[in-house]
Structures are given as C-alpha cells and as structure tokens.
Short mmCIF file of C-alpha atoms and ligand atoms in Angstrom, two decimals:
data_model
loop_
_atom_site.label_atom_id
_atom_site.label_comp_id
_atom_site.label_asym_id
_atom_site.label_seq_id
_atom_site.Cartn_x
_atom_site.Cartn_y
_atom_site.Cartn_z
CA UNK A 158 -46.68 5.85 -33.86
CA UNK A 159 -44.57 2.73 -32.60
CA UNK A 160 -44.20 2.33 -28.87
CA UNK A 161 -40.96 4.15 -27.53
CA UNK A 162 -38.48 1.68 -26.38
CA UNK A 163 -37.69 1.51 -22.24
CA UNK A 164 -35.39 4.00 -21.24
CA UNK A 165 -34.14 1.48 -18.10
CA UNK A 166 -30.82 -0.76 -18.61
CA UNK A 167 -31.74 -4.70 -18.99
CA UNK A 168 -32.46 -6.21 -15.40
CA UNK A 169 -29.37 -6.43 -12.88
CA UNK A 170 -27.14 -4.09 -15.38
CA UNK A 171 -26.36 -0.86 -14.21
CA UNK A 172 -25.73 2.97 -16.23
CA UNK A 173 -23.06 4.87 -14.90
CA UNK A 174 -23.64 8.60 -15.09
CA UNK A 175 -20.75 11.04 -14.83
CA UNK A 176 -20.87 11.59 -11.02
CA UNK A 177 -21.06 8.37 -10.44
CA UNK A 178 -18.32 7.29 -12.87
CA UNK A 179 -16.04 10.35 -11.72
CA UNK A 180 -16.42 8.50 -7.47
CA UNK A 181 -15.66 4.78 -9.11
CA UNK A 182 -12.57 6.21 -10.99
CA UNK A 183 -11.32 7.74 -7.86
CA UNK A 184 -11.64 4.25 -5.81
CA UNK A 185 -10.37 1.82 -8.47
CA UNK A 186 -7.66 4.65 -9.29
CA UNK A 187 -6.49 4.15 -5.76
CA UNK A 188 -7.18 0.45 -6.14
CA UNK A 189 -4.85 0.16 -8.69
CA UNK A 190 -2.22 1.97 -7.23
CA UNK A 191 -1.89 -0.20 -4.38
CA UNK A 192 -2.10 -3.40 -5.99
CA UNK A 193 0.87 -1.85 -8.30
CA UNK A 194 2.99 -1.10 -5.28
CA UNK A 195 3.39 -4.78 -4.78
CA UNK A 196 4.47 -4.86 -8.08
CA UNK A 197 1.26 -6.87 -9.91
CA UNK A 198 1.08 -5.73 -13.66
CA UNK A 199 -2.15 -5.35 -15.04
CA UNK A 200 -3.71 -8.02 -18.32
CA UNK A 201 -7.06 -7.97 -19.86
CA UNK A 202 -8.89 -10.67 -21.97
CA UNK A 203 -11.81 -11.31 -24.05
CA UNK A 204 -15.44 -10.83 -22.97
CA UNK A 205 -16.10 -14.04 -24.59
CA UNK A 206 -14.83 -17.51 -24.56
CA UNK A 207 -15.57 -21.00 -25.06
CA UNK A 208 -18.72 -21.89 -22.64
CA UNK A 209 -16.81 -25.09 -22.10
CA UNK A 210 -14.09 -23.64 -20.04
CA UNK A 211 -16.16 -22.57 -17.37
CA UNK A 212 -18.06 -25.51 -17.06
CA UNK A 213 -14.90 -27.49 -16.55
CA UNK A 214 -13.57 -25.18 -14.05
CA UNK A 215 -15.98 -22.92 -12.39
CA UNK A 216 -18.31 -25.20 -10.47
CA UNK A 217 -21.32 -26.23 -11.19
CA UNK A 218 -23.36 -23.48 -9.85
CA UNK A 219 -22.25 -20.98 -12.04
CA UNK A 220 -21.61 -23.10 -15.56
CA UNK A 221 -25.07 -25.02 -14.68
CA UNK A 222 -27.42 -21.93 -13.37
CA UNK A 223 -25.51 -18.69 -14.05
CA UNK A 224 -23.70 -18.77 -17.52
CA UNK A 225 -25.14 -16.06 -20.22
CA UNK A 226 -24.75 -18.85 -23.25
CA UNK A 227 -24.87 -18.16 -27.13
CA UNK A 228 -23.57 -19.87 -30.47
CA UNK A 229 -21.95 -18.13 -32.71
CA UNK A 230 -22.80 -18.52 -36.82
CA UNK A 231 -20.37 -20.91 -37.16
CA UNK A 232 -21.99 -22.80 -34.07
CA UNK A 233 -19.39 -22.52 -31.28
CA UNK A 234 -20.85 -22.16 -27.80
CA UNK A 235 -19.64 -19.31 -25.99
CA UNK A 236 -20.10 -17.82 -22.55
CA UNK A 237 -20.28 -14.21 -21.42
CA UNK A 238 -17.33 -14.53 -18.43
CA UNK A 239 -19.18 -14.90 -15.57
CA UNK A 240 -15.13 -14.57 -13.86
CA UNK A 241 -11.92 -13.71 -15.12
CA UNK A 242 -10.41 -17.14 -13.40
CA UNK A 243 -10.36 -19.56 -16.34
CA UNK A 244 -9.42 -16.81 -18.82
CA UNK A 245 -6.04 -15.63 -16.72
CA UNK A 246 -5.30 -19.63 -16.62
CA UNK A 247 -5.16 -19.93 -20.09
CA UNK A 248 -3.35 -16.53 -20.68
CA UNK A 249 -1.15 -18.09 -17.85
CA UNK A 250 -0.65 -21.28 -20.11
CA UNK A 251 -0.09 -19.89 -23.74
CA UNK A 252 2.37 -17.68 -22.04
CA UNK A 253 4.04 -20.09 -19.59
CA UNK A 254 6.96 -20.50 -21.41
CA UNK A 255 8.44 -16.50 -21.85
CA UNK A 256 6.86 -16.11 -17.86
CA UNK A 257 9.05 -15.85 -14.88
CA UNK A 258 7.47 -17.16 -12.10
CA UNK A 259 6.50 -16.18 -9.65
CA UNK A 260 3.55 -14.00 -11.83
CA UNK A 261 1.77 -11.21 -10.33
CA UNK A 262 -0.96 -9.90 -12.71
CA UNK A 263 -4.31 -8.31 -12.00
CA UNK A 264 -6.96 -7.12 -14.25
CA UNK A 265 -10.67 -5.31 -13.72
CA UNK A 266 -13.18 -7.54 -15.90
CA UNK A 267 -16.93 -7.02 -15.83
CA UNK A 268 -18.54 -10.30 -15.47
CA UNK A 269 -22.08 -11.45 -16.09
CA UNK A 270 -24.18 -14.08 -14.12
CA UNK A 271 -27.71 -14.44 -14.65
CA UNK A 272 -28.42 -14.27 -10.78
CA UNK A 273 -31.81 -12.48 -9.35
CA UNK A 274 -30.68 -9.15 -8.57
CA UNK A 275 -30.94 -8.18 -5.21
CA UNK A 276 -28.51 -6.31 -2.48
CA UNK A 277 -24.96 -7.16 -3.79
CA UNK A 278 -25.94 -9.16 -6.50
CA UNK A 279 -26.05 -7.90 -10.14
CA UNK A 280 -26.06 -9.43 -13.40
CA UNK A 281 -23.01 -7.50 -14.33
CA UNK A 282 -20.64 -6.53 -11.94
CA UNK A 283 -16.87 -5.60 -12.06
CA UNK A 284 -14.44 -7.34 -10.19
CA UNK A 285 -10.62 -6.68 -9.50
CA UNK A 286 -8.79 -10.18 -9.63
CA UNK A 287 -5.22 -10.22 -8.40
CA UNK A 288 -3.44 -13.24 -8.69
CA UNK A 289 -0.02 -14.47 -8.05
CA UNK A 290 0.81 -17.70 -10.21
CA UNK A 291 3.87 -20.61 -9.95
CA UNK A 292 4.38 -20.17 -6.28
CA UNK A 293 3.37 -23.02 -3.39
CA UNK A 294 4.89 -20.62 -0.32
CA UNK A 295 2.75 -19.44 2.46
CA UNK A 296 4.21 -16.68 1.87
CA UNK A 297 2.12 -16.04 -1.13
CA UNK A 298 -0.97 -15.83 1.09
CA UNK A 299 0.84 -13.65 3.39
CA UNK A 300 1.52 -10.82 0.95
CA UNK A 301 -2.19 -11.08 -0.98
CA UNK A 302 -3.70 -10.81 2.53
CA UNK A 303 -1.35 -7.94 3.50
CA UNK A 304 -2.42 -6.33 -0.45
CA UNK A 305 -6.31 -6.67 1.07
CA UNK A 306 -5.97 -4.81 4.49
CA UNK A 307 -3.57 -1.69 2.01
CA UNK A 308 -6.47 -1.69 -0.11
CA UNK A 309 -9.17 -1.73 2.42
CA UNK A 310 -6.80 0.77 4.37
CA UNK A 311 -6.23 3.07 1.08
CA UNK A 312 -10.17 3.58 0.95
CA UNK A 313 -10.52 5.00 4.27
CA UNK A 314 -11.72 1.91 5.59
CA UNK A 315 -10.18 1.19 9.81
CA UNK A 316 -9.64 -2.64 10.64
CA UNK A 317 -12.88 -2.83 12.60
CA UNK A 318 -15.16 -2.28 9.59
CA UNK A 319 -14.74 -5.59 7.85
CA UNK A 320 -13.32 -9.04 8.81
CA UNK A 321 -11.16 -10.90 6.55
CA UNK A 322 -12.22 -14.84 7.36
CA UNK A 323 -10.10 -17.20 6.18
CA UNK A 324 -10.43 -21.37 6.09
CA UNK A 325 -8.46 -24.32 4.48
CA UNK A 326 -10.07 -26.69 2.55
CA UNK A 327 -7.57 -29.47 3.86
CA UNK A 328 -7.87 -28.01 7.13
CA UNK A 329 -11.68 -28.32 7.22
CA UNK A 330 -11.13 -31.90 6.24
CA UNK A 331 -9.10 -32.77 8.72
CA UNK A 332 -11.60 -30.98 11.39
CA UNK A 333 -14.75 -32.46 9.98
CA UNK A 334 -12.94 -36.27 10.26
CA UNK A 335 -10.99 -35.87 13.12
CA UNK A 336 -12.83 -32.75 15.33
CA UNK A 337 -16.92 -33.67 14.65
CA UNK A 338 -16.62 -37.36 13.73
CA UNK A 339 -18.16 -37.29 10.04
CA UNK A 340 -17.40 -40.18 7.84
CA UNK A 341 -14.74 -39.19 5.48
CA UNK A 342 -17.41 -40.17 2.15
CA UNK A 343 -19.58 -37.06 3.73
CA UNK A 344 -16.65 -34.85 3.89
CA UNK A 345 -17.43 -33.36 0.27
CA UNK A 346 -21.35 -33.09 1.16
CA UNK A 347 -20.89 -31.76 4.71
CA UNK A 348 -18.45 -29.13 3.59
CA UNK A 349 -21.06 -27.62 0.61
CA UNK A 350 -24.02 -27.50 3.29
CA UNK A 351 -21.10 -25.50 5.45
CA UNK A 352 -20.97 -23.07 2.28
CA UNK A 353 -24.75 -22.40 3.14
CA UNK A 354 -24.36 -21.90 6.75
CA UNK A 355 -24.34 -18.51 6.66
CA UNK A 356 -27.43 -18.46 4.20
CA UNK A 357 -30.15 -20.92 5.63
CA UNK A 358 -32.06 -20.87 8.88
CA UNK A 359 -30.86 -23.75 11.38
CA UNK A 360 -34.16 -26.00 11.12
CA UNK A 361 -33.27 -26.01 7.17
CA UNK A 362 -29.59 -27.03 8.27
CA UNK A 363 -30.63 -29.50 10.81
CA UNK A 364 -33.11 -30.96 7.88
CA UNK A 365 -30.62 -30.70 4.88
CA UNK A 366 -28.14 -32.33 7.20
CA UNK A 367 -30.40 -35.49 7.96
CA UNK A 368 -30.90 -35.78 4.16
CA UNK A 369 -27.08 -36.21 3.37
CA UNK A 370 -27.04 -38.74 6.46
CA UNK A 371 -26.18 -36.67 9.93
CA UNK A 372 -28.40 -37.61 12.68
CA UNK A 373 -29.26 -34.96 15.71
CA UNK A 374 -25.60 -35.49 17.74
CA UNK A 375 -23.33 -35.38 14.39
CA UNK A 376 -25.19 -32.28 13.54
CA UNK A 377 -24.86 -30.33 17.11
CA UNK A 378 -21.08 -31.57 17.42
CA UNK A 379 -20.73 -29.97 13.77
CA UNK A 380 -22.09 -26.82 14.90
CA UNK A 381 -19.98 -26.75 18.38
CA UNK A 382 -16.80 -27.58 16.19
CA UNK A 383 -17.40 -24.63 13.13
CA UNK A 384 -18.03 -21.95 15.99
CA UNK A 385 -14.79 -22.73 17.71
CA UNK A 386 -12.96 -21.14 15.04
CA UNK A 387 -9.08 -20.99 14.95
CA UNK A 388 -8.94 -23.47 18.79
CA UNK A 389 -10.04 -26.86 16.76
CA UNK A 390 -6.63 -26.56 14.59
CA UNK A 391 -4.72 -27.52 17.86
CA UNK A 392 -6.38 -30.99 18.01
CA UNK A 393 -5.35 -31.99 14.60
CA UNK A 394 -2.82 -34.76 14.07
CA UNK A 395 0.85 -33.77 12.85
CA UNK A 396 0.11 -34.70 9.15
CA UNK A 397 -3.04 -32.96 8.85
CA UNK A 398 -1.23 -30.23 9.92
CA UNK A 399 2.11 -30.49 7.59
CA UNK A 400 -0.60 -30.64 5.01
CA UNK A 401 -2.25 -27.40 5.47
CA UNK A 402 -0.87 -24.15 3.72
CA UNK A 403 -2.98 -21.83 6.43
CA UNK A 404 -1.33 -23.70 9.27
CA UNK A 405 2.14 -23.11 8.41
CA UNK A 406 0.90 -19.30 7.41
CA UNK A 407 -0.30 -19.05 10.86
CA UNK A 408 3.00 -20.11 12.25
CA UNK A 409 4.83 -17.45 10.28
CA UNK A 410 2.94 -14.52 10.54
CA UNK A 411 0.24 -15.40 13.45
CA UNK A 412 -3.38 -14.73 13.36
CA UNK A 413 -3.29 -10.51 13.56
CA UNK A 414 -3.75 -10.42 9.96
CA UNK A 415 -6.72 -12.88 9.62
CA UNK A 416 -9.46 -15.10 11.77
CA UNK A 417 -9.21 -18.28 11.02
CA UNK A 418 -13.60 -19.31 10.15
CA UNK A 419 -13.97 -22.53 8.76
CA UNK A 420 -17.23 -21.66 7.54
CA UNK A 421 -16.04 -20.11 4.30
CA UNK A 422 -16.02 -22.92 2.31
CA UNK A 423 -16.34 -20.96 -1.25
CA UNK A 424 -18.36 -22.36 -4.08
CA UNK A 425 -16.34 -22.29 -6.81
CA UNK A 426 -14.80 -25.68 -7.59
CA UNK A 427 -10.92 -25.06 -8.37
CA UNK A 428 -10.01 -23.75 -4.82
CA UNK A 429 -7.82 -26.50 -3.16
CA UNK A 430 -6.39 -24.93 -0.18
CA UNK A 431 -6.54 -21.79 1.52
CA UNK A 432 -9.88 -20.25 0.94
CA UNK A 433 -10.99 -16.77 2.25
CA UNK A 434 -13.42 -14.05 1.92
CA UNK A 435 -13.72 -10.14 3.42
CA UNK A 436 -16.74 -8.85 4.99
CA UNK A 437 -18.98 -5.72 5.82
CA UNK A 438 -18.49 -5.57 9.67
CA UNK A 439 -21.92 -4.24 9.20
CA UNK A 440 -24.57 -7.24 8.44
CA UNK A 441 -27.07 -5.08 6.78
CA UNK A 442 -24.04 -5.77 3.81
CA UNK A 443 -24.10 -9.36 4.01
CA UNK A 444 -22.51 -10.59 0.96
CA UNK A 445 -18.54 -10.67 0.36
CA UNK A 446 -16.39 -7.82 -0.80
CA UNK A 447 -13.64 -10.02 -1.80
CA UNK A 448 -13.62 -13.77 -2.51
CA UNK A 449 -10.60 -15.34 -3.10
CA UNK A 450 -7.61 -18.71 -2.72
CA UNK A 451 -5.48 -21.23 -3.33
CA UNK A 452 -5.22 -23.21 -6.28
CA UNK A 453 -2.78 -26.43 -7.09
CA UNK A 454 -3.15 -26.40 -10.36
CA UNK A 455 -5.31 -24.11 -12.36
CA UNK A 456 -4.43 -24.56 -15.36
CA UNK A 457 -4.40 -27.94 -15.99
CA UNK A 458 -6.92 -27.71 -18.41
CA UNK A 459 -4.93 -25.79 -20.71
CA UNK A 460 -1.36 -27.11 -19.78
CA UNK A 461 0.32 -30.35 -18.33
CA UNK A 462 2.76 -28.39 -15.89
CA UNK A 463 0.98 -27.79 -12.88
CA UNK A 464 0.99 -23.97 -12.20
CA UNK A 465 -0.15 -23.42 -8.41
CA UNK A 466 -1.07 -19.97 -7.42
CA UNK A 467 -3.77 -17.75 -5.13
CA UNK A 468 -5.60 -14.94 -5.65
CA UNK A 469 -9.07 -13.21 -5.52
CA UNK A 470 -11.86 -11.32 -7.45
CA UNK A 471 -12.87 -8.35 -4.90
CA UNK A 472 -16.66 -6.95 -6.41
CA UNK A 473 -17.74 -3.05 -7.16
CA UNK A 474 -21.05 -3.57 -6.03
CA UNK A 475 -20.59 -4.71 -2.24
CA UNK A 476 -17.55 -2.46 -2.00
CA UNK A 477 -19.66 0.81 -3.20
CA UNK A 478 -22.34 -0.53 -0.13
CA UNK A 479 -19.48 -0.54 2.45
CA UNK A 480 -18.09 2.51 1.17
CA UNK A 481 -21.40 4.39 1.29
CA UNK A 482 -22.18 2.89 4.39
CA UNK A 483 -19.31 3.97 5.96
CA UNK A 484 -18.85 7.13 4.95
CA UNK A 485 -16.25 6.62 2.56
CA UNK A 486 -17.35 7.69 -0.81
CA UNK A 487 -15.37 10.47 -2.42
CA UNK A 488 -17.20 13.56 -3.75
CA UNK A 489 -17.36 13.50 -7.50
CA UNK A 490 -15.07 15.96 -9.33
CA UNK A 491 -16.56 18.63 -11.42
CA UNK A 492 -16.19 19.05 -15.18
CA UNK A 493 -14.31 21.71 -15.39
CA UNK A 494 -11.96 24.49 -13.61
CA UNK A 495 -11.89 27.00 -16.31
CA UNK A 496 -14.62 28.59 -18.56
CA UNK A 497 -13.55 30.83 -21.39
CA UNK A 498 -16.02 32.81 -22.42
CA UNK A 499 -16.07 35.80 -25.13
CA UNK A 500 -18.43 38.51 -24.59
CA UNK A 501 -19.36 38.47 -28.66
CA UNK A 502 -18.78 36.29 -31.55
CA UNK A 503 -16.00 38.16 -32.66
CA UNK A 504 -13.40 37.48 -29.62
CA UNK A 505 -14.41 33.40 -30.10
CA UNK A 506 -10.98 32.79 -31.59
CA UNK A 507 -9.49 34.83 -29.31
CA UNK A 508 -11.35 32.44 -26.21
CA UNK A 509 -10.57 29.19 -28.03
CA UNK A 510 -6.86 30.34 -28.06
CA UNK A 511 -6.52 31.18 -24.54
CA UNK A 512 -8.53 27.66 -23.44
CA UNK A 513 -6.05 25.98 -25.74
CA UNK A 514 -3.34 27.15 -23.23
CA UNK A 515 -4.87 26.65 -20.18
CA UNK A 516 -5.82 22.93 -21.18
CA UNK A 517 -1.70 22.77 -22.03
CA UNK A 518 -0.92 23.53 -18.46
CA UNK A 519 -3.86 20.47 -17.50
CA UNK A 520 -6.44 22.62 -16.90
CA UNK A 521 -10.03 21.35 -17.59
CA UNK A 522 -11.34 24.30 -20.14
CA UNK A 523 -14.44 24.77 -22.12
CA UNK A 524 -15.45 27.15 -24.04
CA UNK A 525 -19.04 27.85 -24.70
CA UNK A 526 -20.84 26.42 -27.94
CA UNK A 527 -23.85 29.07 -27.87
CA UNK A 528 -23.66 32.68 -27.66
CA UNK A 529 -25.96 33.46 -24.24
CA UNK A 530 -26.02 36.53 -21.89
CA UNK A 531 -22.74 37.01 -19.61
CA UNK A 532 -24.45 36.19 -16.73
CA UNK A 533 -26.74 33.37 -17.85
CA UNK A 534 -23.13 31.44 -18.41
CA UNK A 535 -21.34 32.32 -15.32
CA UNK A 536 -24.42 30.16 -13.91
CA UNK A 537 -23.86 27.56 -15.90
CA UNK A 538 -20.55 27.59 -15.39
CA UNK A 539 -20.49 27.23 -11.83
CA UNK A 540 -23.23 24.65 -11.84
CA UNK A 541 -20.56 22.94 -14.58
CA UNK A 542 -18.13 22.88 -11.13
CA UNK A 543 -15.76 25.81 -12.90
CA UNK A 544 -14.00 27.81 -10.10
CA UNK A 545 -12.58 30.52 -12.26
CA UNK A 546 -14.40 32.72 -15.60
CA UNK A 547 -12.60 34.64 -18.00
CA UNK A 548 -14.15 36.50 -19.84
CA UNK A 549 -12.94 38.08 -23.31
CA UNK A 550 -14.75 41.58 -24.12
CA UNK A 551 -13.49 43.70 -27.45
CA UNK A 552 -12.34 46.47 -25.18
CA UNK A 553 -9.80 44.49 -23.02
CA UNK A 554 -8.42 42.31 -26.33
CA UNK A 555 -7.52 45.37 -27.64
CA UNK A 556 -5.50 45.81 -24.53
CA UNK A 557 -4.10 42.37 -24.47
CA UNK A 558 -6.21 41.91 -21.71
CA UNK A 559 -8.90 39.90 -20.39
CA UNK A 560 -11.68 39.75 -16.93
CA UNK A 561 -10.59 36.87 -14.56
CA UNK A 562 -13.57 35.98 -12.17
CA UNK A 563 -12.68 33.83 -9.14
CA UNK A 564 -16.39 32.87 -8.46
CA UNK A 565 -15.97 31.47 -5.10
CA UNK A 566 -14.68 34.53 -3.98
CA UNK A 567 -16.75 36.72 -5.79
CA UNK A 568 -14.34 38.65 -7.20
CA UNK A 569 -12.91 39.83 -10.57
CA UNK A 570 -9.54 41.64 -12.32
CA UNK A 571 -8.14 42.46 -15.23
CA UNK A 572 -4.94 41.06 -16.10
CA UNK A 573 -2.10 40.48 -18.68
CA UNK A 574 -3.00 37.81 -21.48
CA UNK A 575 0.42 36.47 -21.01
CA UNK A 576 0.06 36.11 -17.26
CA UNK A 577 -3.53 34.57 -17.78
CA UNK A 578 -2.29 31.08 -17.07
CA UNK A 579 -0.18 31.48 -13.97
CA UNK A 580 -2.70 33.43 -12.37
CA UNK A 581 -5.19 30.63 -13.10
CA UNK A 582 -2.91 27.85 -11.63
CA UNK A 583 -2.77 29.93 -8.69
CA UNK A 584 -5.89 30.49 -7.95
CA UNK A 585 -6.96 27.06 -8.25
CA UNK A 586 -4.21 26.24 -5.49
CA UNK A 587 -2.39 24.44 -8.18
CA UNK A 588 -4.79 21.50 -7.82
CA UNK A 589 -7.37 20.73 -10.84
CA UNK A 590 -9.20 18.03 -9.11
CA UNK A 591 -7.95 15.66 -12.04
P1 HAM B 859 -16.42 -15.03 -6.47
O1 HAM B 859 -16.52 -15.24 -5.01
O2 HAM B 859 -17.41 -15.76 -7.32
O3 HAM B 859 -14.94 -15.41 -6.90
O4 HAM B 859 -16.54 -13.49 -6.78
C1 HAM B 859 -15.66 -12.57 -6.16
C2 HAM B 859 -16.42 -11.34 -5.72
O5 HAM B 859 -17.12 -10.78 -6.84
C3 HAM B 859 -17.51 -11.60 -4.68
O6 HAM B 859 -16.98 -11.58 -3.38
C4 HAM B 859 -18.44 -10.43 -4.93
O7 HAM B 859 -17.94 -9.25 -4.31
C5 HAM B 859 -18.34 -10.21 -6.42
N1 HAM B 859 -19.48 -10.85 -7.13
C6 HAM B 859 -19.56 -12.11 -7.60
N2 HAM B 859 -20.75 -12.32 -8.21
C7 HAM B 859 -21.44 -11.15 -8.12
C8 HAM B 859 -22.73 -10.70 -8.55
N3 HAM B 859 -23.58 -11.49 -9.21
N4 HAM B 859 -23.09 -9.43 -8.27
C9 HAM B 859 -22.25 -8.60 -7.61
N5 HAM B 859 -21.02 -8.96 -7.19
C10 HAM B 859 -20.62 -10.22 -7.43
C11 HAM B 859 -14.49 -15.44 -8.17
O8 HAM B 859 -15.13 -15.02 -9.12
C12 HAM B 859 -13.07 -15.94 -8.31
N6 HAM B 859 -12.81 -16.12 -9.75
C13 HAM B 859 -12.09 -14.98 -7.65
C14 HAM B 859 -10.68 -15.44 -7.74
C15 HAM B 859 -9.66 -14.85 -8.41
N7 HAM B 859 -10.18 -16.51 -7.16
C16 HAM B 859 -8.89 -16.61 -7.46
N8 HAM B 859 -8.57 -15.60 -8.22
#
C-alpha cells in the first residue's frame, strides 16, 4: 500500500476549523465595521502578480529573502503577494483617472513570506490594509491613527494594553544629524541598524555600529538621543521641522493619541515620512499588530502623477495573541438554534417543511440526515449548540401539532404548527447568535 500523505498544513500555514473560523469572523466582522464608519470602501486583487513589482517597491528584505517565486508556462515570473501595498498602487493607478481623491479603500489579503515560523510569524498570514490615497494633510495621519485606537477599542482592548509608537523618517534624519552628531552619508545605515534595535542584544549593536563606522561616544550619544523620545524634536532647527509631517500632526492634535519613538524605523522601503507601528503592552507578544505610513509617491512605478497617501497592514496572527492574551476572544457561535426532527420517516416532509420556515425567519435549522433514536439526537443536537428541538410524531401532525423542547430549560409543549415560529423566536430571545 502507498504511504498515506501528512495530514498537517505545509510549514507556517495554518487550517481554520469552524470554531476557530466562527471567533475570526466575529473580530474582522467588527473590524470591518469600524473601518467602514470612516467611510473606507473595501477592494480586493489578485493573489498573484508580477515578482518584479515587489522587488521594485517592497525592500529588499522581502523581494530578496521572503518572496514565494514561480514562472508561469509562458515564462513570466510571478510572486505570491507577500503585501497588498504594490497591488492597491497599481489598482490606484489604472483607476486614477475616474478616482476622487482623497481615496479611502481597505481590503483583507492573505499574504505569504517564506519567513521561519515562530511566535507572530507565519508563512501566510492575513492582514487588513487601510489606506487613504491623494492626500499630503496631517490630517490624514490624524484620522488613520484615530481608525487604530476605534478598532483596538471595538475589540475590547483599554488604551493601556498596547502602545501605538510612531516616528518620522525626516524627523529621525534631522535627529541623527543634528541631535547625535552622525555624518549625514551614515544617516541611511544608522537608521536600518535603528530598525534592529529592538531585535539585537547591545554588544551586537555596539559591534554592528563600529562596522558601519561609529566609534564608542557616537554610539552612546545615539543611544541617549533614541531613548529621549518625543523631547529631542524641540532641538531641531525650523526647517527640519517645517519638513516633518509628524511635527505639524503633533501641533494639531498633541501627543494623547500617539508617543512619539524614533526607533520604529520600518523595513519596508517606500515609507517616506511618518512611520508607525502598534504594540502588545505585554512583551511576551513582541512583534507588531499593525505596521503602517506615509508614502510620497507610491505609485510611481505604475504612474507619472505622484499619488501621496498613508496607511497600514494590521496582522491576524499577533492580533489573535493579544486578544487571547487579554482576554478578549469571543466564544464561537454554535451551528445551529433549531433542530427539526421527525419521530419516523414518514413525518420527514413534514420536518423539512417546518425547518424551511424557521430558516425564512433567519433561524439556523437542520434537519437530521439519519433516522436515530429520539433521544440519541436531542444529544447531538445540543452538542450541535441547538437551544430548541421540535420534534414531529404522527400523533401530533395529525393534530397540526408538534413537541417544542427548550433544552436549556428542560422543558417541553405542544403547540400550534402555525405558531411554531413565533414561539421559536421567542424563546431564543429573538437573538440567533448569527
Ligand atoms: P508590514 O509591517 O510588513 O507592513 O506588515 C504589517 C503587519 O502584518 C505586521 O505588523 C504584522 O502584524 C503582520 N505580518 C507581516 N508579516 C507577517 C508574518 N510573516 N507573519 C505574521 N504576521 C505578519 C506591510 O506589509 C505594509 N504593506 C503595510 C502598509 C499598508 N503600509 C501602508 N499601507
């Protein structure tokens, strides 16, 4: 006999079984909602597309070490999206011309990076991007950072269980030349060993720094100057300043929403401004919920009018860990509510009619496919999450009547046919669970 096959999904994929795809609907359902209420429209794209477009937009860590690659038989290379950025910038650009701008569109793309799976890291995860396209204002950043603390707040989630860091990529420049003293031709170097920061132990910092040219003092006055936060922006010059998007968002809506960190520094390679991530208050969930920022001109790949914009991909895999370490994870709704079952194969018609109606009034109704004892399927009904049995005998048909059983309280009537599915409805409370 051949070998069976492996039951388990390919390494850093995930299955979804019913429970566990009845809790995501419930949070992205809610996801969705909010994002809505600031009036972002939802798009979709393809789960393939040229390999070239991410490796002249995504940075090279992902096009160089991350990017599922294949040719097709007519020997196009292709990539698996390993984001949904470059795909919404083209959409953005074929469609630029029918658009009013400003363009708020979000979509919820599974993405695949070959990555070694560990905590938060997959090799297919999904990831809610919201963007907002053809609009330089601060404002812009205002309202998607307002849309992360509704959706955070919308899961359950208080304003002391994650941190929403925010930097700016001209405002680190300015810090690194003017604040710690580094040679503007390190600026580009100094700011990706910053995007490790978090990730590396100090001696490996202090090391990695010497290699791209910092000696002992550069690196301790670098350190001094990224843990001072949001205080270093005051010792900028004036044109520094007028350059930076997050300074003029901090002067119209303050620092309540945010903290300003300038070590998120973001890997990707299109951000050009404001850059910002949201974390786990808890460390034990070290990796970023959301990722997101400012762009001048993503689409210029695609399109010669510059199309500025901000948003962010926000990740189901670091979100479930903060819900379920948090406590926030709803309880997975049950199959059904109803279960019609006749007593003998000759009142089947009978029970298929009467779940016919109930499902009409959005009630979730089954009827059984196999004749078993009475009692054997009230189990299985209950076990199937069904609150309410009704059962059809030959004796109560003939009355135009059938057995309603409430099983959580134990208890059963008779009643009218005809009244069967306001009874039901009432019963349940009028809620289904749906
Ligand atoms: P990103 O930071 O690469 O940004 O990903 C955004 C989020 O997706 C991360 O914060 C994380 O939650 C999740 N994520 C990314 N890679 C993985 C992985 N291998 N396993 C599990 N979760 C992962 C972007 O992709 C940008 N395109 C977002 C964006 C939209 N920027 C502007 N608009």
């Amino acid at each position: 006999m051949a070998n069976l096959l492996p039951t388990a999904p390919y390494r850093g994929t995930r299955d979804f079984l019913p429970a566990e795809m009845s809790v995501r609907h419930q949070v992205f359902t809610t996801l969705y909602q909010v994002i809505e209420g600031f009036g972002y429209q939802r798009y979709d794209g393809p789960l393939l597309e040229s390999a070239e477009i991410y490796e002249a937009k995504s940075g090279r860590e992902l096009a160089e070490m991350q990017l599922y690659t294949l040719t097709d038989r007519g020997d196009r290379r292709l990539a698996l999206r390993p984001e949904m950025t470059p795909t919404v910038a083209r959409m953005i650009a074929a469609n630029a011309s029918a658009l009013q701008f400003p363009v708020r569109w979000y979509s919820h793309p599974n993405c695949f990076r070959y990555e070694r799976p560990q905590r938060g890291r997959v090799r297919e995860h999904w990831q809610i991007n919201v963007d907002v396209f053809g609009t330089d204002s601060p404002r812009a950043e205002i309202e998607v950072f307002h849309l992360v603390h509704d959706m955070m707040a919308a899961l359950g989630a208080t304003r002391d269980m994650y941190r929403l860091r925010v930097s700016d990529r001209v405002l680190l420049d300015g810090v690194l030349t003017h604040v710690a003293g580094i040679p503007a031709e390190l600026t580009g170097q100094v700011s990706a060993l910053i995007d490790r920061w978090e990730k590396m132990p100090a001696d490996q910092l202090r090391a990695d720094a010497k290699g791209i040219g910092l000696d002992d003092d550069a690196f301790t006055r670098l350190s001094e100057t990224l843990s001072r936060g949001a205080q270093v922006i005051d010792q900028l010059p004036e044109d520094v300043l007028a350059a930076s998007k997050l300074a003029e968002v901090l002067d119209l809506a303050g620092d309540d929403l945010f903290e300003v960190d300038l070590r998120i520094v973001r890997g990707l390679a299109y951000y050009t401004g404001t850059v910002f991530e949201v974390f786990d208050a808890d460390p034990e969930n070290n990796r970023a919920l959301f990722g997101g920022g400012r762009y001048a001109n993503l689409a210029g790949l695609f399109t010669k009018t510059p199309i500025p914009g901000i948003g962010f991909g926000m990740g189901d895999v670091t979100l479930f860990n903060f819900l379920d370490s948090h406590g926030l994870l709803p309880a997975p709704a049950p199959a059904l509510d109803v279960s019609v079952v006749a007593i003998t194969a000759d009142q089947f018609d009978a029970a298929c009619d009467i779940a016919r109606r109930l499902r009409a009034a959005g009630l979730r109704t089954a009827t059984p496919l196999e004749h078993r004892k009475l009692g054997k399927e009230i189990q299985r009904s209950e076990k199937a999450g069904a609150r309410v049995v009704i059962i059809i005998g030959a004796k109560e048909l003939a009355d135009g009547q059938a057995v309603v059983r409430d099983l959580r309280a134990s208890q059963q009537q008779n009643m009218p046919l005809d009244d069967l599915v306001t009874a039901v409805t009432d019963l349940l409370g009028g809620t289904t669970g749906h």
